[in-house]
Each structure stands twice: as C-alpha cells, then as structure tokens.
C-alpha angles and dihedrals in degrees: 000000000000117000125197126208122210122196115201117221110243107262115216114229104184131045122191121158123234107256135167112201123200117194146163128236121284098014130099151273139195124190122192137210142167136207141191128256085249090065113104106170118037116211134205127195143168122206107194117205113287087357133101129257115289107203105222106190146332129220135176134243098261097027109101090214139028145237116258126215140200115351095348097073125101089016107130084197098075107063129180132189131186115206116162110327090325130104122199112199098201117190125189139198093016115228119193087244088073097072110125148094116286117207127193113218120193116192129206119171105307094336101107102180123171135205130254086254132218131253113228106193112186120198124222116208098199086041095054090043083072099021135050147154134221137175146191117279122262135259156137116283124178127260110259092022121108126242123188102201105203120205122202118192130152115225118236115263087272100115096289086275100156154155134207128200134177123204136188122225111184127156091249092062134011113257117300137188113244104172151356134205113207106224102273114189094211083074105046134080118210121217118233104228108030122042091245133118138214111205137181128225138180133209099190113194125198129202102358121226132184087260086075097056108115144077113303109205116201106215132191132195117202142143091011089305143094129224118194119200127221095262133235116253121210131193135197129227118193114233092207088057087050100051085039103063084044090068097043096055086048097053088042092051082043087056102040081052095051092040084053102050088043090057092045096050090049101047083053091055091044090059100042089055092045088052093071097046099088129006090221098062091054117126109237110255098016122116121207142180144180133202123206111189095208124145097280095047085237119186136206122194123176119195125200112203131173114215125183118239130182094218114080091227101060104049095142140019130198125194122187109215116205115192126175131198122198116190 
C-alpha cells in the first residue's frame, strides 16, 4: 500500500497593501482591506507605538458594519463598512492620538491571518512648533560597505521624557520597528530658556545587503505624542554590476581598436593592389608593387616617375615594368 502525501499550499485569505499615511488634525483617513470568500469573521486592530494590539471592532461575513470594542465604542468617529469581500476603516477629525498602525484580521475556523497594516502618522501642529525630527539626507551606498544614518529631534517642553524608534519601510514588508533609544541625557542637549531638548542619535549599519535597502524613519515620542521624520532612503548598488560594466566598456573599446587597425590595414592593401592595375591611375611619386605567388613566382612591379619635358603635352610619364623570375 503506497500512500501519498499532499501538502496544500497555504492560501492566503486577506489582502491589505503597505502603506504609510501621513495627515494633518482634523482631517480624515480611509483604510482599505479585502478579504476571500473563505473568510467568516473581519477583524479590525490598532497597534499604537511601543504598545500591544487593541482590537476595534469586529464584524461577519454578511453584516455591512461592524461591533466596536474598548474605547473605540460609541465614537462616531471610527466607521466601518462591509461591501462585497472588502472592509473601509474610516476615521474622522484626526487627533494626534491616533497615531498607530492599523492591522485587518480576517478569521476562518481556527486560521487567525492578519494583514500587512497600515501606518497612520498624524501631524500636530502645536506639537511640531517645539518638537521636531530631522535626519540625514538620502543616497546610494555600495553592498558590503558600512552607513551610520544619524537622526536629530528636540523633545516638547514636557521634561525632556522621550523615546526614540526607527523603523524600515522597504517594498518586500510594511513598515517595522527595528530599533529604540530610551532619552539619555548624555545625548541631549537642553535648551536655557525653554524646558526642551535636542538630542543625537545614530543608527549605525554594517555590511550592507540588499535586505537593508528601504526608507529608514526616525520617530519620537514626547509629551503623549509621536513625531515621525522624513526618513532617509537608501539605496544599494551593487559592486559586481559596477565592475561589470567596467569590463564591458573596456572589451568594447578593445574591439573597436582591433576593428579600426584591420580596416586600416585592408584599405592600405586594396590600394596598393589597385595601384598596379593600370599604369594611368598611378599617383605621381608612389611606387607600388604586387606579388602573385603562382606557379611560375611571377611578379608584377609598377614605377611611377616623373620626368621633365619641354612640350605641354607631355608633363609626366609612367612605364610598368613586368619582370619575371623562374627558378
């Protein structure tokens, strides 16, 4: 008795896109995710900086909206709706509080899968006018080398309290933290007359792959809110393509050479064979020759000679002189 086992290939039953989002206060947001037609229970959660998941609300398959949870029921201004496999988050009047990633779960028996989530950064304006982030410029950097991306913010007017996150944000995986510096005072700087800090910080980076290729956002949390930089980009060149097309631009410059000194050599032999054809196409003061190695080592030799007449009519004179040698 033979058996054959058959493995099934995992089926994904939820699709939402990477996406970072930035926005301003009071406006409005809409995050989308679909779902397959396996998918009995949709699922909706927020995962604030440094905190674990809050489940906001959970809707079925058929029901066009959904049942909120926590502290995220009875707020009009979380809104879900349900049309045909899809599910819309919709939040409205965007307070800096806000501020998360926000994951779509989709349930089927005991099969829980979440969604790649989406980043919702919202910027305060008061917040910004005493703290702000700024970080080193982008560019392209070599595979194998080392970059150290550096990272500048000053902290709100709350005591200098503080964290600060980076994350990676590449087109192979949604943004993720990768690591956090806790406020160190050895690395800050306070200001005399107000209570805030500026602070440096370093992300250094070692042997560069092409795993490390993305956008790399420098994050601080202070004063109950978050402020997200404009990220540093960076992007991998490969040192093999390099040294390859190297090579290719020097054995095409070889060739062209080469191409150059064989036409050369056989537009010279052409003339020089043209040049015994006929005795009255012959260049004044050019002597030519030809050797045809036939049976009889036959040679022909053409001279050009100039010779001075008195008459007009006869300026130059060419003879062809045919010689033959017989062994």
């Amino acid at each position: 008795i033979q058996t054959t086992e058959v493995k099934e290939q995992k089926k994904s039953y939820i699709h939402q896109e990477r996406s970072f989002v930035s926005a301003e206060v009071g406006s409005s947001v809409t995050l989308q995710c679909s779902y397959g037609t396996e998918a009995a229970r949709y699922y909706w959660y927020k995962q604030s900086l440094g905190q674990k998941l809050q489940i906001i609300s959970i809707s079925y398959k058929f029901a066009e909206s959904g049942t909120f949870h926590d502290e995220f029921k009875d707020n009009p201004r979380f809104t879900v709706e349900n049309i045909d496999g899809k599910s819309q988050l919709s939040i409205s009047d965007l307070k800096p509080s806000d501020t998360g990633t926000y994951f779509c779960a989709s349930g089927i028996s005991f099969v829980f899968e979440f969604g790649e989530g989406a980043t919702v950064s919202v910027k305060n304006p008061v917040l910004e006018n005493t703290a702000w982030v700024r970080q080193s410029e982008s560019g392209a950097v070599q595979t194998g080398s080392s970059v150290t991306l550096n990272c500048t913010v000053q902290t709100g007017s709350c005591g200098g309290e503080h964290s600060v996150y980076w994350f990676r944000h590449s087109g192979e995986s949604h943004p993720g933290l990768i690591y956090t510096h806790r406020g160190n005072n050895n690395e800050c700087e306070k200001s005399q007359n107000t209570q805030t800090h500026t602070c440096m910080y370093d992300l250094p980076i070692k042997n560069l792959s092409k795993s490390h290729a993305g956008t790399y956002y420098c994050a601080v949390a202070s004063c109950g809110q978050v402020l997200f930089g404009n990220g540093t980009k960076l992007d991998l060149e490969s040192e093999a393509v390099s040294l390859s097309l190297v090579y290719f631009l020097s054995a095409a410059l070889i060739f062209t050479v080469i191409l150059s000194v064989l036409l050369a050599f056989t537009l010279h032999k052409m003339h020089k064979r043209n040049c015994c054809q006929t005795s009255e196409k012959l260049i004044p003061g050019v002597f030519c020759y030809q050797v045809h190695q036939d049976a009889g080592d036959l040679h022909y030799a053409a001279v050009n000679a100039n010779q001075l007449s008195r008459s007009r009519r006869h300026r130059k004179s060419s003879e062809c002189v045919y010689s033959a040698m017989t062994q």
